Coordinates of C-alpha atoms in Angstrom, one line a residue:
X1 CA 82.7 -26.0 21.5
X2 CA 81.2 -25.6 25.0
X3 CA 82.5 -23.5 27.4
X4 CA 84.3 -26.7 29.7
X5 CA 86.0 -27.2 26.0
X6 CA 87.8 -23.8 26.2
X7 CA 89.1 -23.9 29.7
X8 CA 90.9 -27.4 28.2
X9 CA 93.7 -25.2 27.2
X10 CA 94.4 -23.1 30.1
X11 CA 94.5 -26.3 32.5
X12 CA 96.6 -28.2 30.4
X13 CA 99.3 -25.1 29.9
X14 CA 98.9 -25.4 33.8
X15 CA 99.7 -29.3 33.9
X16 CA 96.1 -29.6 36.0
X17 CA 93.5 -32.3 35.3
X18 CA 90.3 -31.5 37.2
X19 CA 90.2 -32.9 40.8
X20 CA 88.0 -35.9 42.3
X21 CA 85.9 -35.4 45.8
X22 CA 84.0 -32.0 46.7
X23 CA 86.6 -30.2 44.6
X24 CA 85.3 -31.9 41.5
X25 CA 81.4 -31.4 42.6
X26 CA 82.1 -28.0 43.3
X27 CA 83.6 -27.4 39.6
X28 CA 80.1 -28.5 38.7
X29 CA 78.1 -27.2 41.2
X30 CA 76.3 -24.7 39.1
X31 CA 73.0 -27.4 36.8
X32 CA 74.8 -27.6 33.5
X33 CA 73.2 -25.1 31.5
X34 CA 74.3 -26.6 27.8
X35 CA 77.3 -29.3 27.7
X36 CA 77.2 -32.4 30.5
X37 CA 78.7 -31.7 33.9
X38 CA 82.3 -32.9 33.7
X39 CA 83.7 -35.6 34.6
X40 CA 86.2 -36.6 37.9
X41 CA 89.5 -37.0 36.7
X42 CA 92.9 -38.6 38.1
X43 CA 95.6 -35.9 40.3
X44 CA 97.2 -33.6 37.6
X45 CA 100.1 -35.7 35.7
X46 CA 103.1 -34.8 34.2
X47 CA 103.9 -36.9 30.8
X48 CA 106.3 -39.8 31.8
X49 CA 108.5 -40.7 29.6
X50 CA 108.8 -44.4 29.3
X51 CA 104.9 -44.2 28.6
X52 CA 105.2 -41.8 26.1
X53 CA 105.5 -44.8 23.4
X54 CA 103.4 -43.0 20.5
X55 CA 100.9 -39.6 19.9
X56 CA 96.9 -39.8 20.6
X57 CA 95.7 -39.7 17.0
X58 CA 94.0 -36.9 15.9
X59 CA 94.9 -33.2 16.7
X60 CA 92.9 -31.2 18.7
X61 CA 92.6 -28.8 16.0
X62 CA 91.3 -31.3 13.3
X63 CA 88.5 -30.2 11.5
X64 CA 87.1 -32.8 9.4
X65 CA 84.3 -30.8 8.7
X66 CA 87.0 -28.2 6.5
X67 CA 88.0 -31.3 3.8
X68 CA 85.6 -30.9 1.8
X69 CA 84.3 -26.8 1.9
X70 CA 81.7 -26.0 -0.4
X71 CA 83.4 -23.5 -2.6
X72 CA 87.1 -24.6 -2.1
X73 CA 89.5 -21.6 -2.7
X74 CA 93.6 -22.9 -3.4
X75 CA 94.3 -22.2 0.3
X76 CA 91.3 -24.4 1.0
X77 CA 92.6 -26.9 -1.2
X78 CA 96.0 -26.9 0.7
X79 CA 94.9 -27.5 3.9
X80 CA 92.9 -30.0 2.5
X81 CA 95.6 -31.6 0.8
X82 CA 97.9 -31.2 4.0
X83 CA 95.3 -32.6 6.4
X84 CA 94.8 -35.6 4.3
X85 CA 98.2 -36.5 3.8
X86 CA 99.1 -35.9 7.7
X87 CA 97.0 -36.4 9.7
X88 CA 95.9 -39.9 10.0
X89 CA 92.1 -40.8 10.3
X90 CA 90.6 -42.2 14.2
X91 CA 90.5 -45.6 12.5
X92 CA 94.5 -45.2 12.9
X93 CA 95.2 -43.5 15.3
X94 CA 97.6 -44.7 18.1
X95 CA 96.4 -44.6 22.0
X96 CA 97.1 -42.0 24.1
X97 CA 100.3 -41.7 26.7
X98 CA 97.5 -43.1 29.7
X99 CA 99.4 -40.9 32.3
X100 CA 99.7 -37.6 30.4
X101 CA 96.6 -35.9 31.8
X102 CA 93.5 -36.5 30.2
X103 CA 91.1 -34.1 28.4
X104 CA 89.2 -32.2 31.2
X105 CA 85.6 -32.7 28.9
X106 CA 83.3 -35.5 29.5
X107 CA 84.8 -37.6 27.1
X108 CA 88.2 -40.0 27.5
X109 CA 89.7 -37.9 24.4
X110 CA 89.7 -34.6 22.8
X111 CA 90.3 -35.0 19.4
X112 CA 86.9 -36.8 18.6
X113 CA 83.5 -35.5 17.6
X114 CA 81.5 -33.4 20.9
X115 CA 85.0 -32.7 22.4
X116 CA 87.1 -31.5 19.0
X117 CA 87.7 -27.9 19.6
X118 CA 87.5 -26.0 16.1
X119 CA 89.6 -23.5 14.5
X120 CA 87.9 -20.1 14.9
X121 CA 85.1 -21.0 17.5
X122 CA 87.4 -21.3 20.3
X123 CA 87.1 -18.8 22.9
X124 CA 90.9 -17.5 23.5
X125 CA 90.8 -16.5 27.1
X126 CA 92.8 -13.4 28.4
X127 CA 96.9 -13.9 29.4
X128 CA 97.0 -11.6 32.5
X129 CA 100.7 -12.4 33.2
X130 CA 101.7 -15.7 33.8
X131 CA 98.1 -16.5 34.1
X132 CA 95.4 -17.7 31.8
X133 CA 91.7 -16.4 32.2
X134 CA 88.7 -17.8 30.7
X135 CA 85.5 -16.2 31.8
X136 CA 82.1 -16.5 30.6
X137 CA 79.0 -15.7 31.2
X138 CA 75.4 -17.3 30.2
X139 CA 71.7 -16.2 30.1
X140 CA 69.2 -18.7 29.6
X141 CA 65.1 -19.0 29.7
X142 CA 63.6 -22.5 30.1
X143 CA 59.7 -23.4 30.9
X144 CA 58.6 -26.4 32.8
X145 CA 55.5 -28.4 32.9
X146 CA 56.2 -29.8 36.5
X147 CA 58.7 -27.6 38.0
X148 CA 58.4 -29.6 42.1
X149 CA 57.9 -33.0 40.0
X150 CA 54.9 -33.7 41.9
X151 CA 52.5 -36.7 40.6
X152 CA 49.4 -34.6 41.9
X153 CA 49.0 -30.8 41.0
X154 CA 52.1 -30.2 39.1
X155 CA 52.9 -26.7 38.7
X156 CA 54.2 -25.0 35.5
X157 CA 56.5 -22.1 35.3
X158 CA 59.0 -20.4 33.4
X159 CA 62.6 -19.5 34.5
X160 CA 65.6 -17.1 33.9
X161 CA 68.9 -18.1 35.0
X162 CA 72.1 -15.3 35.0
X163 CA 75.7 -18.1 35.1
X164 CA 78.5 -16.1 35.2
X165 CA 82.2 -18.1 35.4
X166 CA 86.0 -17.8 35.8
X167 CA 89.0 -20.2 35.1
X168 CA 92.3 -19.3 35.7
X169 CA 95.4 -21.5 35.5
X170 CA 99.1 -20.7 36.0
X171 CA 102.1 -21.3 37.8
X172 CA 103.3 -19.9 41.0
X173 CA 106.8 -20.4 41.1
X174 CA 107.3 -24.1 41.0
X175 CA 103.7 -24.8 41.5
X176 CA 100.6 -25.1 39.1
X177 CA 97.6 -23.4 40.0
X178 CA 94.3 -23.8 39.0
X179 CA 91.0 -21.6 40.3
X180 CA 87.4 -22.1 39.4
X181 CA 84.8 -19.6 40.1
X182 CA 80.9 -19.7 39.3
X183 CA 77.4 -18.8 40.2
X184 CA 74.0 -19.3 38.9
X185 CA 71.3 -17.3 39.6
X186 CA 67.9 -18.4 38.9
X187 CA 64.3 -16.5 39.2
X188 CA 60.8 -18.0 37.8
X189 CA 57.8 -16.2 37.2
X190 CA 55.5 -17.1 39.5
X191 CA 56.9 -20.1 41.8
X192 CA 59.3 -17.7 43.9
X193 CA 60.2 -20.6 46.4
X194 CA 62.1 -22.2 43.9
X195 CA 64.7 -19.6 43.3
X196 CA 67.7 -20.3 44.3
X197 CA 71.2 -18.5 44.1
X198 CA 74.0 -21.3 43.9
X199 CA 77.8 -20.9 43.5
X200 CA 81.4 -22.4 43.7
X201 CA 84.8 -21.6 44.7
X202 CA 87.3 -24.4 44.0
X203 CA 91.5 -24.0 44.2
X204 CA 93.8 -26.1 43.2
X205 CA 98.2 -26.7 43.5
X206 CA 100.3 -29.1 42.5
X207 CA 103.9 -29.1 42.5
X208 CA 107.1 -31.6 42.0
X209 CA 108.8 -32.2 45.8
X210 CA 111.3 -34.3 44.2
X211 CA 111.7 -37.0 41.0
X212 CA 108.5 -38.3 40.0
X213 CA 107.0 -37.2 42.9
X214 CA 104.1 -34.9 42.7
X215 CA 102.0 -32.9 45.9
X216 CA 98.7 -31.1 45.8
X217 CA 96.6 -29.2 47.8
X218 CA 92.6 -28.6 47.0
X219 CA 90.2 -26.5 48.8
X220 CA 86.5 -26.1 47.7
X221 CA 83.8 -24.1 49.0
X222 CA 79.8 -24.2 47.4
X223 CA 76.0 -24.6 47.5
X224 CA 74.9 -26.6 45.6
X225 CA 70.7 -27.3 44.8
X226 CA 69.7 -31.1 44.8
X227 CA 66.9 -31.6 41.8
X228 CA 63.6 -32.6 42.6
X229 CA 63.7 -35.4 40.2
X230 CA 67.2 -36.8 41.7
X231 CA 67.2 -39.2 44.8
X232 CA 69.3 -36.3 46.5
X233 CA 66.5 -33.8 46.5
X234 CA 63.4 -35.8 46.4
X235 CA 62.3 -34.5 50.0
X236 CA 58.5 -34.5 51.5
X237 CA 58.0 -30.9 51.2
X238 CA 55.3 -29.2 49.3
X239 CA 57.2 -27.0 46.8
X240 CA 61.2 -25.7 47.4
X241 CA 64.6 -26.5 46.7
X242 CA 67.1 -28.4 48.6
X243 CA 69.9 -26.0 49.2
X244 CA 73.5 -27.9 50.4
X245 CA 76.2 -25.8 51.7
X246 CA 79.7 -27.6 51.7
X247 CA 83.4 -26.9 52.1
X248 CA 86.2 -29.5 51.6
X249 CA 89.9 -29.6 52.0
X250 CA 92.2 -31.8 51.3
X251 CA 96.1 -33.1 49.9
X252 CA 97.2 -35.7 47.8
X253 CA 100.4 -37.1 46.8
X254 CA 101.7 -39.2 44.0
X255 CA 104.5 -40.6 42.6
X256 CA 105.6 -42.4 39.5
X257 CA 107.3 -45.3 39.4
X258 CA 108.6 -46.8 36.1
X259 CA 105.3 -48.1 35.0
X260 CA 103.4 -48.0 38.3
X261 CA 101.9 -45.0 40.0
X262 CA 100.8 -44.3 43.2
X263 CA 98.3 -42.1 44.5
X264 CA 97.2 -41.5 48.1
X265 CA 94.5 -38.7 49.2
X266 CA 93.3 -37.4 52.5
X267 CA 90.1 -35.1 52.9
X268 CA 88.0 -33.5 55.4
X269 CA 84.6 -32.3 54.1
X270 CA 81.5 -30.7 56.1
X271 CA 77.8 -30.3 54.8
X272 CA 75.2 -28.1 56.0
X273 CA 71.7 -28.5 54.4
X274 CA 69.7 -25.2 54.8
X275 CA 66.0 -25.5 55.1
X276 CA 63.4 -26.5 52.4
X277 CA 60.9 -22.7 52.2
X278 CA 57.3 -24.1 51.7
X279 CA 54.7 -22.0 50.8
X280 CA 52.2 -21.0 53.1
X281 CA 53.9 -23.9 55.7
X282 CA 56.3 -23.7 58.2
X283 CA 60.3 -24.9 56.3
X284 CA 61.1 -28.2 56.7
X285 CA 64.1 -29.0 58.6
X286 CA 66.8 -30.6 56.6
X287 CA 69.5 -30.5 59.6
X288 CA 69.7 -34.2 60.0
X289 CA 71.4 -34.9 57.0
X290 CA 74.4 -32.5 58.4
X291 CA 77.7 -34.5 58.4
X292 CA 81.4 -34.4 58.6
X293 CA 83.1 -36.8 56.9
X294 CA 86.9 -37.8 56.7
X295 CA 88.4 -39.7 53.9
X296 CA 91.4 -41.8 52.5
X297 CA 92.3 -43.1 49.0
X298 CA 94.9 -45.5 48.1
X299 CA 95.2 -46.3 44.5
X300 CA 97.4 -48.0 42.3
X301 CA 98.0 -47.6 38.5
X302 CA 100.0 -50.3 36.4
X303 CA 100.6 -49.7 32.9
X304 CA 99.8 -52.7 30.6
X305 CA 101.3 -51.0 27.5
X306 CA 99.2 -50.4 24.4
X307 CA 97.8 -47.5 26.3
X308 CA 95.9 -49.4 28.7
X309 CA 96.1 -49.4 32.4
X310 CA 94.9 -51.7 35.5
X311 CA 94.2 -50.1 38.7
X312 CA 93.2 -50.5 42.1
X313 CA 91.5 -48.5 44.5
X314 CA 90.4 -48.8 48.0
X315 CA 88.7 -46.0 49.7
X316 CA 87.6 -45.3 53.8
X317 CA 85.6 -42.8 55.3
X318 CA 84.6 -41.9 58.3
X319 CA 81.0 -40.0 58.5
X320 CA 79.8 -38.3 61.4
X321 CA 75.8 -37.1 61.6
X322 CA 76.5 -33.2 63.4
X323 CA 72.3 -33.2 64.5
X324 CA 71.1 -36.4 64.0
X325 CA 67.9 -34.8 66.0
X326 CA 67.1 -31.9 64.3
X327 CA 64.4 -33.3 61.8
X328 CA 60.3 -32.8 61.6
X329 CA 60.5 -36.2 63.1
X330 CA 62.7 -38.6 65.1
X331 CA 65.6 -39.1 63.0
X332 CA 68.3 -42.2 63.0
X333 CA 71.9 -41.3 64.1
X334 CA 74.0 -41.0 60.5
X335 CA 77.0 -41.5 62.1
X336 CA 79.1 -44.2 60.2
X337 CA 82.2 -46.1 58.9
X338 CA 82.2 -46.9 55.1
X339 CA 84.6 -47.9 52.4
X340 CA 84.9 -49.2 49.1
X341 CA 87.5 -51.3 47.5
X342 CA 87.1 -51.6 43.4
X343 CA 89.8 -53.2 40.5
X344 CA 89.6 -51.6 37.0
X345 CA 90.4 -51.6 33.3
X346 CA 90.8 -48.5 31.3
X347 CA 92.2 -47.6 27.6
X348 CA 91.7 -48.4 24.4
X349 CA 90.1 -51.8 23.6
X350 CA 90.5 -50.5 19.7
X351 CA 91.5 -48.1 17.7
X352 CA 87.8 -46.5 18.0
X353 CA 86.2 -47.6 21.6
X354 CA 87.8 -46.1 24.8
X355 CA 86.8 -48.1 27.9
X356 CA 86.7 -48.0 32.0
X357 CA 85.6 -50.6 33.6
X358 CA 85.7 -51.1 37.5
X359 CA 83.9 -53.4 39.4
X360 CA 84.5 -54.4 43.5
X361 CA 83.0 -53.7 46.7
X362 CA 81.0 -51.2 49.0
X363 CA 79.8 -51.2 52.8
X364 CA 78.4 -48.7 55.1
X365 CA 78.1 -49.5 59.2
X366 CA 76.1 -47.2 60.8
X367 CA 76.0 -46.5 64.7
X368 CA 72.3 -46.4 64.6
X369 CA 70.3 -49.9 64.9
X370 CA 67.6 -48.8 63.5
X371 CA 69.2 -48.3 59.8
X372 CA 70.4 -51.3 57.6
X373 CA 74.5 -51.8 57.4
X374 CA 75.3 -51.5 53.7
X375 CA 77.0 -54.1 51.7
X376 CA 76.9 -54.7 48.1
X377 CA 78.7 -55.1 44.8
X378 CA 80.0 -51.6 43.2
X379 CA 80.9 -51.3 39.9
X380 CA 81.2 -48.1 37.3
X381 CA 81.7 -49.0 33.5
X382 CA 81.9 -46.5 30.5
X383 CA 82.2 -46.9 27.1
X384 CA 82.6 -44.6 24.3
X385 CA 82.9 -45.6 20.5
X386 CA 83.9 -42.9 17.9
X387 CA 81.9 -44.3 15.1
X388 CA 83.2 -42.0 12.5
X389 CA 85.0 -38.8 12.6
X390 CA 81.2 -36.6 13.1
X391 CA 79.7 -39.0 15.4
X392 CA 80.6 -40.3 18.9
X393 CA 78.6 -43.2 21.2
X394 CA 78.8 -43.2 24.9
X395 CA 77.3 -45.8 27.7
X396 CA 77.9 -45.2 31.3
X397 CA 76.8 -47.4 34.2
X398 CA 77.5 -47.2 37.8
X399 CA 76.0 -47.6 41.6
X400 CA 76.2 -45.1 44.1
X401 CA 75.0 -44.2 47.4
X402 CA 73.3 -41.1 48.4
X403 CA 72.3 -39.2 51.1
X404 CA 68.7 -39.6 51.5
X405 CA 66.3 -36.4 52.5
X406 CA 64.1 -39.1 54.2
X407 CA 64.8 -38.9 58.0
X408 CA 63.8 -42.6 58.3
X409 CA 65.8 -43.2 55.3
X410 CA 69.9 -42.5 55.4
X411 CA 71.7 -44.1 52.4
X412 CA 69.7 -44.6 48.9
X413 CA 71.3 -47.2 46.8
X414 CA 71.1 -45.4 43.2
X415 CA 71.6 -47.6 40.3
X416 CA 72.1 -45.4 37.0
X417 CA 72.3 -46.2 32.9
X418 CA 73.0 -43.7 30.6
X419 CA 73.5 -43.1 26.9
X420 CA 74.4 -40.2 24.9
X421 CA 75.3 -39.7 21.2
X422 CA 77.4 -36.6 19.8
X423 CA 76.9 -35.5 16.3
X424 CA 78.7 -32.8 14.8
X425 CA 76.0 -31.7 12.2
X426 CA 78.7 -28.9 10.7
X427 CA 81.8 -27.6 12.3
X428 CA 79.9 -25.4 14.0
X429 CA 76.6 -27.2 15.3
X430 CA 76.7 -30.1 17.6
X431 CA 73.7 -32.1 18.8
X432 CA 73.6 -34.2 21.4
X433 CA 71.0 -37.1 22.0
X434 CA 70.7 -38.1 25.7
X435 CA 69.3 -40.5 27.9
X436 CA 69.4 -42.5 31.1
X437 CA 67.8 -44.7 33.5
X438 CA 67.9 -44.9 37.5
X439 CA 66.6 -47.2 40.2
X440 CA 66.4 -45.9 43.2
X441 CA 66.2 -48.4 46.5
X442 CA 65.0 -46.9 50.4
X443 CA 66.3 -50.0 52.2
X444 CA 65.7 -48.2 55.6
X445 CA 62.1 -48.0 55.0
X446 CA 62.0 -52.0 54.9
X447 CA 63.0 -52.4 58.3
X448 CA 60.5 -52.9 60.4
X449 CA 59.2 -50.3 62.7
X450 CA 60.9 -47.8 60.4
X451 CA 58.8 -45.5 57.6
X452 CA 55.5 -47.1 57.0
X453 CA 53.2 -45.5 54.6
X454 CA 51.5 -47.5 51.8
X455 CA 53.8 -49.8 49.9
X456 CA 56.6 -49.8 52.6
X457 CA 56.1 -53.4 54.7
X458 CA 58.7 -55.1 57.0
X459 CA 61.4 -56.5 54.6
X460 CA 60.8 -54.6 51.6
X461 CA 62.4 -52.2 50.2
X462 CA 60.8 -49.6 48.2
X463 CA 62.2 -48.4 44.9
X464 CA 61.5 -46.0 42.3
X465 CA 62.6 -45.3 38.8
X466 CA 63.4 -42.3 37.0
X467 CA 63.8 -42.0 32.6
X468 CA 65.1 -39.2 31.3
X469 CA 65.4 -38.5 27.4
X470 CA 66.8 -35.2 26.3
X471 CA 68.3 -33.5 22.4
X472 CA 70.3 -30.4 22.6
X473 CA 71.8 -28.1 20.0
X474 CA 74.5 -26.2 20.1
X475 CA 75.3 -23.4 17.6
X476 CA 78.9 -21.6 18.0
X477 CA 78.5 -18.4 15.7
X478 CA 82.1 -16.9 16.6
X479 CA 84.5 -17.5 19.5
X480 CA 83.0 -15.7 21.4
X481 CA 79.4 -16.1 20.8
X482 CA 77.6 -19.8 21.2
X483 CA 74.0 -20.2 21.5
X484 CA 71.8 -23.6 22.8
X485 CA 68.6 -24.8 22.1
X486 CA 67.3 -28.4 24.4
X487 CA 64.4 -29.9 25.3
X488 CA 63.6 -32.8 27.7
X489 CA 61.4 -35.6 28.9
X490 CA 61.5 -37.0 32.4
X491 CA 59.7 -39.3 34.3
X492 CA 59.9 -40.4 37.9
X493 CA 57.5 -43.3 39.4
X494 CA 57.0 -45.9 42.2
X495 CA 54.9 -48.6 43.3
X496 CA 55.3 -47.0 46.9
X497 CA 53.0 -44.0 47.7
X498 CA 55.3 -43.5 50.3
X499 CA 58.1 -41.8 48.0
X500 CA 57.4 -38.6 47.3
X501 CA 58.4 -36.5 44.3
X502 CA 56.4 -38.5 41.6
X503 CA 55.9 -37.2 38.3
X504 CA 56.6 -36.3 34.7
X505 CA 57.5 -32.9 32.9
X506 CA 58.2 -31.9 29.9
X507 CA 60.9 -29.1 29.5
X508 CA 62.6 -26.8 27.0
X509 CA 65.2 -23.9 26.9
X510 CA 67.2 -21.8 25.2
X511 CA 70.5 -20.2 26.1
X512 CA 73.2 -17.7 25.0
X513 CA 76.7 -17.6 26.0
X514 CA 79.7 -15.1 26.0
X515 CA 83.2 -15.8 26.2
X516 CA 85.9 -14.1 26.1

């Protein structure tokens, strides 16, 4: 229903599944405006035939919604009839070939309610050759009771925001290609500094070298704003954004094996953080979180039949600070070796709950004596249970590590819980129920003779937690015309005065999109 629903299509025609690392972020650099930010998935796959053992269920073009019309004409009646005695319900459906690529959405399948893509509200796209276009473009007005997320003298606001987006997908003589464009420009009414003009360039190839051998080649280009209200963008400043300019490059390789597949990756990345615009102060500095970072990915797929699969993963990076100096105040050296080495479960644990499960772990050395070496368990876990036809369940857990806008303070361990139901109220109208819960720990700031403030002591480490409840509608009146009505509630808090970017808000919007 969304517009990330009707590039599904295009990419698949192409044989692309969207790409992991900056590629992937740059995808979804733009704030989701209406539908979830998608989702990482694996390198693009070819189907392999000894997995291909039975179909994934449902059809993409189900509509259970069209059984049972209100006035049902004979051709409704047919269809009706035809569906019934066809297509078989979720509760029997059979699991899905696990290395044919996977829907591009946010869910693990596309033929289940808040990824189902409906007859007649699916934008088409434009053929322009060999290629498939999909653009789009979206307007949308949103007013917030705490735009900088300040505890103290939170400022209210409204916003417009102009999105306009591209996806094309073809092949280039033996090769798939796949190119994402977008931008979002944003303006409020009366807090200027936080406008902010953000876009994306992503490109991606893949193409067979050989038997069951697959190359391909990413490149990525964005800016990206951090929220406010995210441990990412929570920086000391009074007012502004948190602009991030980034570029990545990088190859992968994989190659199918029977019932194994491997997959090995290699990346360069560079970020550049511009600096935070305070009113009526001089901008804060963000330079210190500059970095380069190079990275490599092993991982190893092993199909367990039943359309579920155990895999391996061990990652290595190595990060380099560009201007560990250039902050409002002495800043640590960044510079640092990390990895992360996780085993996993994912399929179908029944015929109506998809799982992924992953759990392993994570370390960070950094150059720097003054910052903490990172070790700790890592885990990501999701869940999704199509309760009936109309109604879909998802839980998501997992633990990250993000690049703090502290300068005393370089990795924040982020813990995150989320929840989200999808209803399909008519064929139509989707709502979505949303929400989640983070803990965010500054371990830099308990070592001693590093941060201070109140709350912050030798050996502690301060944390703050963020809660986040949202409910969106969305209302597809043709295929080319959707429309989006959400509102939110957020909350950010700490025992530490020290952490800045405190607060609650309340927020709503509306939005209008156009594809074509």
């Amino acid at each position: 229903m969304s517009r990330h629903r009707a590039a599904r299509p295009a990419a698949r025609r192409a044989g692309l599944a969207a790409p992991q690392g900056l590629l992937g972020l740059a995808l979804a650099a733009a704030p989701a405006l209406a539908s979830p930010a998608l989702q990482a998935q694996p390198v693009p796959a070819q189907p392999v035939r000894p997995w291909a053992v039975r179909s994934s269920g449902m059809p993409a073009t189900a509509d259970p919604h069209a059984q049972s019309p209100a006035h049902p004409t004979p051709t409704d009646r047919a269809t009706a009839n035809q569906t019934t005695a066809v297509q078989p319900p979720i509760a029997q459906s059979a699991p899905r070939d696990p290395f044919t690529a996977a829907p591009t959405g946010a869910l693990m399948r596309d033929d289940v309610a808040g990824a189902r893509q409906i007859p007649g509200y699916t934008p088409p796209g434009v053929d322009l050759g060999s290629f498939h276009l999909s653009p789009s473009l979206t307007l949308r007005a949103e007013a917030s009771s705490n735009v900088f997320n300040r505890s103290a003298q939170g400022r209210g606001d409204i916003s417009a925001t102009l999105a306009p987006a591209l996806l094309a997908t073809g092949p280039v003589g033996p090769a798939r290609l796949m190119v994402d464009a977008r931008a979002v420009l944003s303006r409020y009414a009366r807090l200027t500094g936080y406008d902010a003009d953000t876009w994306a360039l992503a490109a991606r190839g893949a193409m067979p070298v050989g038997r069951g051998l697959l190359v391909a080649l990413n490149a990525a280009t964005a800016r990206r704003l951090e929220p406010p209200y995210e441990a990412a963008g929570a920086n000391a400043a009074n007012g502004g954004v948190v602009l991030v300019d980034q570029v990545e490059a990088g190859v992968e390789a994989r190659a199918e094996l029977g019932r194994t597949r491997l997959t090995a990756s290699a990346d360069l990345a560079r970020a550049h953080y511009l600096p935070v615009v305070q009113a009526g102060a001089a901008p804060l500095a963000q330079a210190f979180r500059d970095d380069r970072a190079i990275t490599a990915t092993l991982r190893v797929d092993r199909s367990l039949g039943g359309g579920r699969v155990l895999f391996a993963q061990g990652t290595w990076r190595a990060i380099r600070s560009l201007h560990p100096a250039a902050a409002p105040a002495p800043a640590p050296d960044r510079t640092a070796r990390a990895g992360e080495a996780v085993v996993g479960l994912k399929g179908e644990a029944s015929r109506l709950i998809m799982v992924e499960l992953a759990a392993g772990y994570q370390w960070r050395a950094y150059r720097s004596p003054a910052l903490r070496d990172y070790r700790a368990l890592a885990w990501r876990a999701r869940a999704e249970w199509y309760a009936t036809p109309l109604v879909t369940f998802v839980l998501a857990s997992r633990r990250d590590v993000v690049n703090s806008p502290l300068p005393a303070a370089a990795g924040v361990e982020v813990d995150q819980l989320s929840f989200k139901a999808l209803y399909e109220a008519r064929r139509n109208l989707n709502l979505i129920l949303s929400g989640s819960h983070a803990v965010e720990r500054y371990r830099d700031l308990g070592t001693a003779g590093v941060g201070g403030g109140a709350g912050v002591g030798a050996g502690s480490a301060p944390a703050i937690r963020s809660d986040t409840v949202g409910l969106e509608a969305q209302y597809a009146a043709n295929r080319h015309l959707m429309l989006g009505l959400s509102a939110r509630v957020r909350d950010r808090r700490s025992a530490s005065s020290f952490l800045p970017r405190q607060g609650h808000a309340v927020e709503g919007g509306l939005w209008l999109r156009f594809s074509m």
